[in-house]
Amino acid sequence: MASQQKPPFVNRERCNELADPDIANFVVSLIILIGLVLSYLPQHYRIIARRSSEGLSSYWVLLGAVAGTCAIANILTLPTSRDDAACCKVNSRFSCTAGLLGIAQISMQWACFFLIMFLFLIFIPRNSPSRSCISTQAKEAITVTAFCTMHFFATVLAGAIITFAYPSRLQSFANAMGLIASGCGVIQYFPQIYTTWKLQQVGSLSVPMMCVQTPGGFVFAASLFARLGWEGWSTWIVYVVLAILQGVLLGMAMWFHVRDRRVAREKGITVEEAAEEREQDDEGVAEAQSPGERSPLLRRTTGKKDDNQV
């Protein structure tokens, strides 16, 4: 008889809810998981194909990685998620899989964004007119990667300590992680929006990724809301905010595309050629404005020559 009793820490009411999962909800959650992974592939491919991470803001990468780590810590320490994981001991494998799809979705999003972070480090732009500028970009990429990696391990350590030593504070820890993830998500897109506007082009930022993720963010948030309810507001509110700000960035990218298309029509060239022409013009202006070692000497020499001519 004792072997048939369920462990005391298993929420039987929650397990009964998960024992018979809704097939439609399972299919939608699975599609979201697959679509989430596929939506990041254009961004990974674009950086690798261009062999450059130009156009990506280092602050966007930094805050995105921190937000992803905090989002994982949030959902793993929520009482609902812990109850869902505990139910795997008494429910079927299918019920267990269906109950943990929300955790899998956020985990895959974190993994995909961390891959962007490492690609950002590997493919630092090398065509800058100034060596000091290249050094600065390299230092920024290394600093961002090192900080995000240390933050991940520090968050794992803090979560483990609170789970085993202070379990009564897990809900507060989960809410704090959710608020940090939400805050970073709100701030994350402002430097990227500024960088994109300053460059007047998307660079290595993938427009197809944003086309998929902007509406997908609202669907993802709705899926998490259906799974976690109002108690898990600190988890799904992050994705509502991210979808709104990503929509702003997508609108900006579409405007640049329309502008380049108009220029291409006027000059009789392709849109890609118009974008490359604008990029070359921007690089030429930056190179002309960057001070060289001999510029002050040349200016003084020119001035003396003018005085002698007068």
PDB file of C-alpha atoms in Angstrom:
ATOM      1  CA  MET A   1       0.000   0.000   0.000  1.00  0.00           C
ATOM      2  CA  ALA A   2       2.794   2.407   0.852  1.00  0.00           C
ATOM      3  CA  SER A   3       4.367   1.961  -2.572  1.00  0.00           C
ATOM      4  CA  GLN A   4       1.123   3.104  -4.211  1.00  0.00           C
ATOM      5  CA  GLN A   5       0.919   6.357  -2.264  1.00  0.00           C
ATOM      6  CA  LYS A   6       1.920   9.530  -4.075  1.00  0.00           C
ATOM      7  CA  PRO A   7       4.761  11.642  -2.713  1.00  0.00           C
ATOM      8  CA  PRO A   8       3.488  14.290  -0.262  1.00  0.00           C
ATOM      9  CA  PHE A   9       5.014  17.203  -2.216  1.00  0.00           C
ATOM     10  CA  VAL A  10       3.038  16.384  -5.374  1.00  0.00           C
ATOM     11  CA  ASN A  11       0.097  18.716  -5.963  1.00  0.00           C
ATOM     12  CA  ARG A  12      -2.576  16.116  -6.695  1.00  0.00           C
ATOM     13  CA  GLU A  13      -5.100  18.667  -7.890  1.00  0.00           C
ATOM     14  CA  ARG A  14      -2.596  20.074 -10.393  1.00  0.00           C
ATOM     15  CA  CYS A  15      -1.558  16.593 -11.496  1.00  0.00           C
ATOM     16  CA  ASN A  16      -5.173  15.678 -12.147  1.00  0.00           C
ATOM     17  CA  GLU A  17      -5.468  18.748 -14.388  1.00  0.00           C
ATOM     18  CA  LEU A  18      -2.345  17.752 -16.335  1.00  0.00           C
ATOM     19  CA  ALA A  19      -3.240  14.056 -16.522  1.00  0.00           C
ATOM     20  CA  ASP A  20      -5.606  14.666 -19.439  1.00  0.00           C
ATOM     21  CA  PRO A  21      -3.988  17.448 -21.505  1.00  0.00           C
ATOM     22  CA  ASP A  22      -5.949  19.299 -24.136  1.00  0.00           C
ATOM     23  CA  ILE A  23      -4.759  18.091 -27.538  1.00  0.00           C
ATOM     24  CA  ALA A  24      -5.401  21.419 -29.254  1.00  0.00           C
ATOM     25  CA  ASN A  25      -3.417  23.300 -26.610  1.00  0.00           C
ATOM     26  CA  PHE A  26      -0.608  20.748 -26.883  1.00  0.00           C
ATOM     27  CA  VAL A  27      -0.428  21.113 -30.671  1.00  0.00           C
ATOM     28  CA  VAL A  28      -0.410  24.921 -30.447  1.00  0.00           C
ATOM     29  CA  SER A  29       2.326  24.869 -27.778  1.00  0.00           C
ATOM     30  CA  LEU A  30       4.399  22.460 -29.874  1.00  0.00           C
ATOM     31  CA  ILE A  31       3.989  24.657 -32.970  1.00  0.00           C
ATOM     32  CA  ILE A  32       5.081  27.681 -30.923  1.00  0.00           C
ATOM     33  CA  LEU A  33       8.168  25.791 -29.741  1.00  0.00           C
ATOM     34  CA  ILE A  34       9.144  24.774 -33.278  1.00  0.00           C
ATOM     35  CA  GLY A  35       8.308  28.216 -34.662  1.00  0.00           C
ATOM     36  CA  LEU A  36      10.370  29.862 -31.931  1.00  0.00           C
ATOM     37  CA  VAL A  37      13.459  27.939 -32.983  1.00  0.00           C
ATOM     38  CA  LEU A  38      12.823  28.498 -36.691  1.00  0.00           C
ATOM     39  CA  SER A  39      12.286  32.242 -36.151  1.00  0.00           C
ATOM     40  CA  TYR A  40      15.842  32.662 -34.881  1.00  0.00           C
ATOM     41  CA  LEU A  41      17.443  30.755 -37.757  1.00  0.00           C
ATOM     42  CA  PRO A  42      17.262  33.730 -40.207  1.00  0.00           C
ATOM     43  CA  GLN A  43      19.160  35.861 -37.676  1.00  0.00           C
ATOM     44  CA  HIS A  44      21.835  33.210 -37.183  1.00  0.00           C
ATOM     45  CA  TYR A  45      22.129  32.704 -40.938  1.00  0.00           C
ATOM     46  CA  ARG A  46      22.321  36.437 -41.717  1.00  0.00           C
ATOM     47  CA  ILE A  47      25.235  37.017 -39.326  1.00  0.00           C
ATOM     48  CA  ILE A  48      27.105  33.971 -40.645  1.00  0.00           C
ATOM     49  CA  ALA A  49      26.365  34.747 -44.314  1.00  0.00           C
ATOM     50  CA  ARG A  50      27.495  38.391 -43.985  1.00  0.00           C
ATOM     51  CA  ARG A  51      30.381  37.293 -41.753  1.00  0.00           C
ATOM     52  CA  SER A  52      29.681  40.411 -39.739  1.00  0.00           C
ATOM     53  CA  SER A  53      27.581  41.396 -36.733  1.00  0.00           C
ATOM     54  CA  GLU A  54      27.441  45.011 -37.871  1.00  0.00           C
ATOM     55  CA  GLY A  55      24.171  46.671 -37.009  1.00  0.00           C
ATOM     56  CA  LEU A  56      23.660  44.731 -33.777  1.00  0.00           C
ATOM     57  CA  SER A  57      23.841  46.848 -30.652  1.00  0.00           C
ATOM     58  CA  SER A  58      26.078  45.428 -27.930  1.00  0.00           C
ATOM     59  CA  TYR A  59      23.548  46.629 -25.356  1.00  0.00           C
ATOM     60  CA  TRP A  60      20.771  44.793 -27.211  1.00  0.00           C
ATOM     61  CA  VAL A  61      22.794  41.579 -27.006  1.00  0.00           C
ATOM     62  CA  LEU A  62      23.731  42.165 -23.359  1.00  0.00           C
ATOM     63  CA  LEU A  63      20.235  42.958 -22.121  1.00  0.00           C
ATOM     64  CA  GLY A  64      18.666  40.209 -24.237  1.00  0.00           C
ATOM     65  CA  ALA A  65      20.947  37.540 -22.784  1.00  0.00           C
ATOM     66  CA  VAL A  66      20.371  38.773 -19.221  1.00  0.00           C
ATOM     67  CA  ALA A  67      16.607  38.860 -19.806  1.00  0.00           C
ATOM     68  CA  GLY A  68      16.660  35.306 -21.172  1.00  0.00           C
ATOM     69  CA  THR A  69      18.582  34.000 -18.180  1.00  0.00           C
ATOM     70  CA  CYS A  70      16.230  35.697 -15.732  1.00  0.00           C
ATOM     71  CA  ALA A  71      13.208  34.389 -17.664  1.00  0.00           C
ATOM     72  CA  ILE A  72      14.472  30.807 -17.269  1.00  0.00           C
ATOM     73  CA  ALA A  73      15.109  31.351 -13.554  1.00  0.00           C
ATOM     74  CA  ASN A  74      11.613  32.811 -13.262  1.00  0.00           C
ATOM     75  CA  ILE A  75       9.692  29.964 -14.845  1.00  0.00           C
ATOM     76  CA  LEU A  76      11.781  27.224 -13.193  1.00  0.00           C
ATOM     77  CA  THR A  77      11.158  28.594  -9.703  1.00  0.00           C
ATOM     78  CA  LEU A  78       7.451  29.400 -10.086  1.00  0.00           C
ATOM     79  CA  PRO A  79       5.296  27.140  -7.873  1.00  0.00           C
ATOM     80  CA  THR A  80       3.182  26.186 -10.894  1.00  0.00           C
ATOM     81  CA  SER A  81       6.236  25.047 -12.860  1.00  0.00           C
ATOM     82  CA  ARG A  82       7.586  23.074  -9.910  1.00  0.00           C
ATOM     83  CA  ASP A  83       4.220  21.387  -9.486  1.00  0.00           C
ATOM     84  CA  ASP A  84       4.179  20.537 -13.201  1.00  0.00           C
ATOM     85  CA  ALA A  85       7.647  18.985 -12.969  1.00  0.00           C
ATOM     86  CA  ALA A  86       6.716  17.008  -9.855  1.00  0.00           C
ATOM     87  CA  CYS A  87       3.647  15.603 -11.620  1.00  0.00           C
ATOM     88  CA  CYS A  88       5.939  13.783 -14.058  1.00  0.00           C
ATOM     89  CA  LYS A  89       6.454  11.212 -11.291  1.00  0.00           C
ATOM     90  CA  VAL A  90       2.793  10.215 -11.277  1.00  0.00           C
ATOM     91  CA  ASN A  91       1.481  11.148 -14.750  1.00  0.00           C
ATOM     92  CA  SER A  92       2.153   9.614 -18.145  1.00  0.00           C
ATOM     93  CA  ARG A  93       5.025  10.694 -20.361  1.00  0.00           C
ATOM     94  CA  PHE A  94       2.669  12.463 -22.731  1.00  0.00           C
ATOM     95  CA  SER A  95       1.062  14.416 -19.867  1.00  0.00           C
ATOM     96  CA  CYS A  96       4.504  15.257 -18.506  1.00  0.00           C
ATOM     97  CA  THR A  97       5.703  16.497 -21.911  1.00  0.00           C
ATOM     98  CA  ALA A  98       2.586  18.602 -22.403  1.00  0.00           C
ATOM     99  CA  GLY A  99       2.960  20.137 -18.954  1.00  0.00           C
ATOM    100  CA  LEU A 100       6.592  21.113 -19.468  1.00  0.00           C
ATOM    101  CA  LEU A 101       6.260  22.672 -22.926  1.00  0.00           C
ATOM    102  CA  GLY A 102       6.172  26.185 -21.425  1.00  0.00           C
ATOM    103  CA  ILE A 103       9.545  25.606 -19.775  1.00  0.00           C
ATOM    104  CA  ALA A 104      10.894  24.145 -23.026  1.00  0.00           C
ATOM    105  CA  GLN A 105       9.765  27.209 -24.988  1.00  0.00           C
ATOM    106  CA  ILE A 106      11.564  29.695 -22.742  1.00  0.00           C
ATOM    107  CA  SER A 107      14.651  27.462 -22.544  1.00  0.00           C
ATOM    108  CA  MET A 108      14.913  27.253 -26.332  1.00  0.00           C
ATOM    109  CA  GLN A 109      14.495  31.003 -26.665  1.00  0.00           C
ATOM    110  CA  TRP A 110      17.351  31.508 -24.213  1.00  0.00           C
ATOM    111  CA  ALA A 111      19.565  29.055 -26.130  1.00  0.00           C
ATOM    112  CA  CYS A 112      18.827  30.726 -29.485  1.00  0.00           C
ATOM    113  CA  PHE A 113      19.631  34.190 -28.158  1.00  0.00           C
ATOM    114  CA  PHE A 114      22.821  32.993 -26.485  1.00  0.00           C
ATOM    115  CA  LEU A 115      23.883  31.673 -29.894  1.00  0.00           C
ATOM    116  CA  ILE A 116      23.334  35.200 -31.277  1.00  0.00           C
ATOM    117  CA  MET A 117      25.582  36.487 -28.505  1.00  0.00           C
ATOM    118  CA  PHE A 118      28.410  34.112 -29.460  1.00  0.00           C
ATOM    119  CA  LEU A 119      27.983  34.933 -33.173  1.00  0.00           C
ATOM    120  CA  PHE A 120      28.134  38.607 -32.214  1.00  0.00           C
ATOM    121  CA  LEU A 121      31.521  37.889 -30.623  1.00  0.00           C
ATOM    122  CA  ILE A 122      32.868  35.727 -33.455  1.00  0.00           C
ATOM    123  CA  PHE A 123      31.838  37.979 -36.363  1.00  0.00           C
ATOM    124  CA  ILE A 124      32.926  41.394 -35.103  1.00  0.00           C
ATOM    125  CA  PRO A 125      33.064  43.889 -38.024  1.00  0.00           C
ATOM    126  CA  ARG A 126      36.627  44.030 -39.404  1.00  0.00           C
ATOM    127  CA  ASN A 127      36.234  46.711 -42.072  1.00  0.00           C
ATOM    128  CA  SER A 128      36.360  49.721 -39.775  1.00  0.00           C
ATOM    129  CA  PRO A 129      38.613  52.580 -40.953  1.00  0.00           C
ATOM    130  CA  SER A 130      40.131  52.916 -37.505  1.00  0.00           C
ATOM    131  CA  ARG A 131      42.107  50.250 -35.659  1.00  0.00           C
ATOM    132  CA  SER A 132      41.100  51.767 -32.359  1.00  0.00           C
ATOM    133  CA  CYS A 133      37.461  51.356 -33.380  1.00  0.00           C
ATOM    134  CA  ILE A 134      38.010  47.658 -34.092  1.00  0.00           C
ATOM    135  CA  SER A 135      39.661  47.282 -30.705  1.00  0.00           C
ATOM    136  CA  THR A 136      36.730  48.988 -29.000  1.00  0.00           C
ATOM    137  CA  GLN A 137      34.192  46.732 -30.729  1.00  0.00           C
ATOM    138  CA  ALA A 138      36.202  43.640 -29.815  1.00  0.00           C
ATOM    139  CA  LYS A 139      36.425  44.709 -26.183  1.00  0.00           C
ATOM    140  CA  GLU A 140      32.691  45.368 -26.066  1.00  0.00           C
ATOM    141  CA  ALA A 141      31.890  41.930 -27.528  1.00  0.00           C
ATOM    142  CA  ILE A 142      34.264  40.147 -25.137  1.00  0.00           C
ATOM    143  CA  THR A 143      32.922  42.087 -22.148  1.00  0.00           C
ATOM    144  CA  VAL A 144      29.304  41.361 -23.082  1.00  0.00           C
ATOM    145  CA  THR A 145      29.960  37.624 -23.560  1.00  0.00           C
ATOM    146  CA  ALA A 146      31.947  37.302 -20.326  1.00  0.00           C
ATOM    147  CA  PHE A 147      29.391  39.224 -18.272  1.00  0.00           C
ATOM    148  CA  CYS A 148      26.393  37.269 -19.633  1.00  0.00           C
ATOM    149  CA  THR A 149      28.143  33.942 -19.028  1.00  0.00           C
ATOM    150  CA  MET A 150      29.024  34.870 -15.433  1.00  0.00           C
ATOM    151  CA  HIS A 151      25.508  36.182 -14.873  1.00  0.00           C
ATOM    152  CA  PHE A 152      24.064  32.865 -16.025  1.00  0.00           C
ATOM    153  CA  PHE A 153      26.152  30.812 -13.578  1.00  0.00           C
ATOM    154  CA  ALA A 154      25.517  33.301 -10.756  1.00  0.00           C
ATOM    155  CA  THR A 155      21.757  33.060 -11.363  1.00  0.00           C
ATOM    156  CA  VAL A 156      21.895  29.245 -11.368  1.00  0.00           C
ATOM    157  CA  LEU A 157      23.834  29.294  -8.100  1.00  0.00           C
ATOM    158  CA  ALA A 158      21.434  31.772  -6.461  1.00  0.00           C
ATOM    159  CA  GLY A 159      18.417  29.754  -7.583  1.00  0.00           C
ATOM    160  CA  ALA A 160      19.897  26.520  -6.226  1.00  0.00           C
ATOM    161  CA  ILE A 161      20.685  28.096  -2.855  1.00  0.00           C
ATOM    162  CA  ILE A 162      17.183  29.548  -2.460  1.00  0.00           C
ATOM    163  CA  THR A 163      15.538  26.303  -3.611  1.00  0.00           C
ATOM    164  CA  PHE A 164      17.282  24.122  -1.032  1.00  0.00           C
ATOM    165  CA  ALA A 165      17.991  26.579   1.797  1.00  0.00           C
ATOM    166  CA  TYR A 166      15.088  29.066   1.599  1.00  0.00           C
ATOM    167  CA  PRO A 167      12.222  27.348  -0.270  1.00  0.00           C
ATOM    168  CA  SER A 168       9.634  29.707   1.237  1.00  0.00           C
ATOM    169  CA  ARG A 169      11.219  32.596  -0.702  1.00  0.00           C
ATOM    170  CA  LEU A 170      11.035  30.948  -4.122  1.00  0.00           C
ATOM    171  CA  GLN A 171       7.937  32.874  -5.169  1.00  0.00           C
ATOM    172  CA  SER A 172       9.627  36.184  -4.321  1.00  0.00           C
ATOM    173  CA  PHE A 173      12.762  35.073  -6.194  1.00  0.00           C
ATOM    174  CA  ALA A 174      10.661  34.074  -9.220  1.00  0.00           C
ATOM    175  CA  ASN A 175       8.855  37.429  -9.208  1.00  0.00           C
ATOM    176  CA  ALA A 176      12.169  39.291  -8.914  1.00  0.00           C
ATOM    177  CA  MET A 177      13.622  37.351 -11.848  1.00  0.00           C
ATOM    178  CA  GLY A 178      10.495  38.060 -13.870  1.00  0.00           C
ATOM    179  CA  LEU A 179      10.672  41.778 -13.128  1.00  0.00           C
ATOM    180  CA  ILE A 180      14.371  41.911 -14.074  1.00  0.00           C
ATOM    181  CA  ALA A 181      13.632  40.028 -17.302  1.00  0.00           C
ATOM    182  CA  SER A 182      10.770  42.400 -18.058  1.00  0.00           C
ATOM    183  CA  GLY A 183      12.891  45.464 -17.265  1.00  0.00           C
ATOM    184  CA  CYS A 184      15.776  44.269 -19.434  1.00  0.00           C
ATOM    185  CA  GLY A 185      13.306  43.412 -22.186  1.00  0.00           C
ATOM    186  CA  VAL A 186      11.877  46.934 -22.103  1.00  0.00           C
ATOM    187  CA  ILE A 187      15.312  48.566 -22.132  1.00  0.00           C
ATOM    188  CA  GLN A 188      16.805  46.047 -24.565  1.00  0.00           C
ATOM    189  CA  TYR A 189      15.221  47.361 -27.734  1.00  0.00           C
ATOM    190  CA  PHE A 190      15.868  51.058 -27.129  1.00  0.00           C
ATOM    191  CA  PRO A 191      19.649  50.865 -27.880  1.00  0.00           C
ATOM    192  CA  GLN A 192      18.918  48.622 -30.876  1.00  0.00           C
ATOM    193  CA  ILE A 193      16.296  51.036 -32.158  1.00  0.00           C
ATOM    194  CA  TYR A 194      18.796  53.883 -31.712  1.00  0.00           C
ATOM    195  CA  THR A 195      21.593  51.938 -33.457  1.00  0.00           C
ATOM    196  CA  THR A 196      19.349  51.004 -36.381  1.00  0.00           C
ATOM    197  CA  TRP A 197      18.099  54.568 -36.745  1.00  0.00           C
ATOM    198  CA  LYS A 198      21.644  55.945 -36.562  1.00  0.00           C
ATOM    199  CA  LEU A 199      22.876  53.531 -39.251  1.00  0.00           C
ATOM    200  CA  GLN A 200      19.712  54.085 -41.338  1.00  0.00           C
ATOM    201  CA  GLN A 201      19.836  50.383 -42.205  1.00  0.00           C
ATOM    202  CA  VAL A 202      19.225  47.055 -40.496  1.00  0.00           C
ATOM    203  CA  GLY A 203      22.749  45.727 -41.068  1.00  0.00           C
ATOM    204  CA  SER A 204      22.980  42.162 -39.746  1.00  0.00           C
ATOM    205  CA  LEU A 205      19.610  42.417 -38.022  1.00  0.00           C
ATOM    206  CA  SER A 206      17.218  39.923 -39.621  1.00  0.00           C
ATOM    207  CA  VAL A 207      13.895  41.335 -40.864  1.00  0.00           C
ATOM    208  CA  PRO A 208      12.345  37.852 -41.413  1.00  0.00           C
ATOM    209  CA  MET A 209      13.094  37.046 -37.765  1.00  0.00           C
ATOM    210  CA  MET A 210      11.214  40.142 -36.632  1.00  0.00           C
ATOM    211  CA  CYS A 211       8.328  39.415 -39.031  1.00  0.00           C
ATOM    212  CA  VAL A 212       7.842  36.048 -37.343  1.00  0.00           C
ATOM    213  CA  GLN A 213       8.599  37.037 -33.757  1.00  0.00           C
ATOM    214  CA  THR A 214       6.500  40.209 -33.532  1.00  0.00           C
ATOM    215  CA  PRO A 215       3.111  38.481 -33.921  1.00  0.00           C
ATOM    216  CA  GLY A 216       4.564  35.296 -32.445  1.00  0.00           C
ATOM    217  CA  GLY A 217       5.432  37.157 -29.252  1.00  0.00           C
ATOM    218  CA  PHE A 218       1.771  37.902 -28.576  1.00  0.00           C
ATOM    219  CA  VAL A 219       0.801  34.293 -29.335  1.00  0.00           C
ATOM    220  CA  PHE A 220       3.589  33.041 -27.060  1.00  0.00           C
ATOM    221  CA  ALA A 221       2.443  35.333 -24.244  1.00  0.00           C
ATOM    222  CA  ALA A 222      -1.138  34.120 -24.660  1.00  0.00           C
ATOM    223  CA  SER A 223       0.048  30.504 -24.508  1.00  0.00           C
ATOM    224  CA  LEU A 224       1.949  31.157 -21.270  1.00  0.00           C
ATOM    225  CA  PHE A 225      -1.049  33.007 -19.835  1.00  0.00           C
ATOM    226  CA  ALA A 226      -3.291  30.036 -20.579  1.00  0.00           C
ATOM    227  CA  ARG A 227      -0.791  27.756 -18.816  1.00  0.00           C
ATOM    228  CA  LEU A 228       0.221  29.933 -15.838  1.00  0.00           C
ATOM    229  CA  GLY A 229      -2.748  32.273 -15.393  1.00  0.00           C
ATOM    230  CA  TRP A 230      -2.575  35.604 -13.589  1.00  0.00           C
ATOM    231  CA  GLU A 231      -0.266  34.096 -10.963  1.00  0.00           C
ATOM    232  CA  GLY A 232       2.434  33.829 -13.625  1.00  0.00           C
ATOM    233  CA  TRP A 233       2.064  37.438 -14.815  1.00  0.00           C
ATOM    234  CA  SER A 234       5.765  38.064 -14.234  1.00  0.00           C
ATOM    235  CA  THR A 235       6.522  35.444 -16.912  1.00  0.00           C
ATOM    236  CA  TRP A 236       4.187  36.285 -19.794  1.00  0.00           C
ATOM    237  CA  ILE A 237       4.245  40.108 -19.435  1.00  0.00           C
ATOM    238  CA  VAL A 238       7.870  40.048 -20.639  1.00  0.00           C
ATOM    239  CA  TYR A 239       6.849  38.731 -24.045  1.00  0.00           C
ATOM    240  CA  VAL A 240       4.028  41.225 -24.447  1.00  0.00           C
ATOM    241  CA  VAL A 241       6.488  44.092 -23.931  1.00  0.00           C
ATOM    242  CA  LEU A 242       9.088  42.501 -26.223  1.00  0.00           C
ATOM    243  CA  ALA A 243       6.542  42.016 -29.005  1.00  0.00           C
ATOM    244  CA  ILE A 244       5.480  45.674 -28.854  1.00  0.00           C
ATOM    245  CA  LEU A 245       9.044  47.032 -29.003  1.00  0.00           C
ATOM    246  CA  GLN A 246      10.054  44.541 -31.680  1.00  0.00           C
ATOM    247  CA  GLY A 247       7.116  45.786 -33.705  1.00  0.00           C
ATOM    248  CA  VAL A 248       8.551  49.312 -33.524  1.00  0.00           C
ATOM    249  CA  LEU A 249      11.902  48.010 -34.788  1.00  0.00           C
ATOM    250  CA  LEU A 250      10.167  46.040 -37.545  1.00  0.00           C
ATOM    251  CA  GLY A 251       8.289  49.154 -38.657  1.00  0.00           C
ATOM    252  CA  MET A 252      11.570  51.048 -38.867  1.00  0.00           C
ATOM    253  CA  ALA A 253      13.155  48.270 -40.918  1.00  0.00           C
ATOM    254  CA  MET A 254      10.204  48.203 -43.323  1.00  0.00           C
ATOM    255  CA  TRP A 255      10.466  51.975 -43.756  1.00  0.00           C
ATOM    256  CA  PHE A 256      14.149  51.644 -44.698  1.00  0.00           C
ATOM    257  CA  HIS A 257      13.226  48.926 -47.186  1.00  0.00           C
ATOM    258  CA  VAL A 258      10.582  51.142 -48.796  1.00  0.00           C
ATOM    259  CA  ARG A 259      13.082  54.023 -48.979  1.00  0.00           C
ATOM    260  CA  ASP A 260      15.784  51.859 -50.593  1.00  0.00           C
ATOM    261  CA  ARG A 261      13.222  50.452 -53.001  1.00  0.00           C
ATOM    262  CA  ARG A 262      12.234  53.965 -54.090  1.00  0.00           C
ATOM    263  CA  VAL A 263      15.892  54.923 -54.598  1.00  0.00           C
ATOM    264  CA  ALA A 264      16.495  51.710 -56.530  1.00  0.00           C
ATOM    265  CA  ARG A 265      13.556  52.453 -58.828  1.00  0.00           C
ATOM    266  CA  GLU A 266      14.845  55.970 -59.501  1.00  0.00           C
ATOM    267  CA  LYS A 267      18.377  54.774 -60.329  1.00  0.00           C
ATOM    268  CA  GLY A 268      17.350  51.596 -62.117  1.00  0.00           C
ATOM    269  CA  ILE A 269      19.184  49.264 -59.736  1.00  0.00           C
ATOM    270  CA  THR A 270      18.156  46.524 -57.327  1.00  0.00           C
ATOM    271  CA  VAL A 271      17.160  47.154 -53.722  1.00  0.00           C
ATOM    272  CA  GLU A 272      20.258  45.300 -52.514  1.00  0.00           C
ATOM    273  CA  GLU A 273      22.489  47.510 -54.666  1.00  0.00           C
ATOM    274  CA  ALA A 274      20.777  50.625 -53.315  1.00  0.00           C
ATOM    275  CA  ALA A 275      21.357  49.460 -49.739  1.00  0.00           C
ATOM    276  CA  GLU A 276      25.010  48.651 -50.493  1.00  0.00           C
ATOM    277  CA  GLU A 277      25.457  52.052 -52.136  1.00  0.00           C
ATOM    278  CA  ARG A 278      24.058  53.806 -49.067  1.00  0.00           C
ATOM    279  CA  GLU A 279      26.290  51.686 -46.819  1.00  0.00           C
ATOM    280  CA  GLN A 280      29.368  52.600 -48.865  1.00  0.00           C
ATOM    281  CA  ASP A 281      28.407  56.279 -48.730  1.00  0.00           C
ATOM    282  CA  ASP A 282      28.104  56.076 -44.928  1.00  0.00           C
ATOM    283  CA  GLU A 283      31.491  54.356 -44.681  1.00  0.00           C
ATOM    284  CA  GLY A 284      33.028  57.061 -46.877  1.00  0.00           C
ATOM    285  CA  VAL A 285      31.650  59.804 -44.659  1.00  0.00           C
ATOM    286  CA  ALA A 286      32.901  58.025 -41.536  1.00  0.00           C
ATOM    287  CA  GLU A 287      36.366  57.590 -43.061  1.00  0.00           C
ATOM    288  CA  ALA A 288      36.510  61.242 -44.120  1.00  0.00           C
ATOM    289  CA  GLN A 289      35.476  62.380 -40.656  1.00  0.00           C
ATOM    290  CA  SER A 290      37.867  60.101 -38.782  1.00  0.00           C
ATOM    291  CA  PRO A 291      41.075  62.051 -37.935  1.00  0.00           C
ATOM    292  CA  GLY A 292      44.261  60.598 -39.348  1.00  0.00           C
ATOM    293  CA  GLU A 293      47.781  60.932 -37.954  1.00  0.00           C
ATOM    294  CA  ARG A 294      48.751  63.524 -40.533  1.00  0.00           C
ATOM    295  CA  SER A 295      45.598  65.587 -40.714  1.00  0.00           C
ATOM    296  CA  PRO A 296      46.714  68.391 -38.352  1.00  0.00           C
ATOM    297  CA  LEU A 297      50.083  68.653 -40.147  1.00  0.00           C
ATOM    298  CA  LEU A 298      48.418  68.832 -43.552  1.00  0.00           C
ATOM    299  CA  ARG A 299      46.132  71.594 -42.363  1.00  0.00           C
ATOM    300  CA  ARG A 300      49.056  73.656 -41.103  1.00  0.00           C
ATOM    301  CA  THR A 301      50.993  73.103 -44.333  1.00  0.00           C
ATOM    302  CA  THR A 302      48.025  74.189 -46.420  1.00  0.00           C
ATOM    303  CA  GLY A 303      47.664  77.296 -44.328  1.00  0.00           C
ATOM    304  CA  LYS A 304      51.332  78.295 -44.829  1.00  0.00           C
ATOM    305  CA  LYS A 305      51.068  77.741 -48.549  1.00  0.00           C
ATOM    306  CA  ASP A 306      48.040  80.023 -48.725  1.00  0.00           C
ATOM    307  CA  ASP A 307      49.895  82.736 -46.755  1.00  0.00           C
ATOM    308  CA  ASN A 308      52.857  82.593 -49.125  1.00  0.00           C
ATOM    309  CA  GLN A 309      50.551  82.855 -52.133  1.00  0.00           C
ATOM    310  CA  VAL A 310      48.911  85.956 -50.674  1.00  0.00           C
TER     311      VAL A 310
END
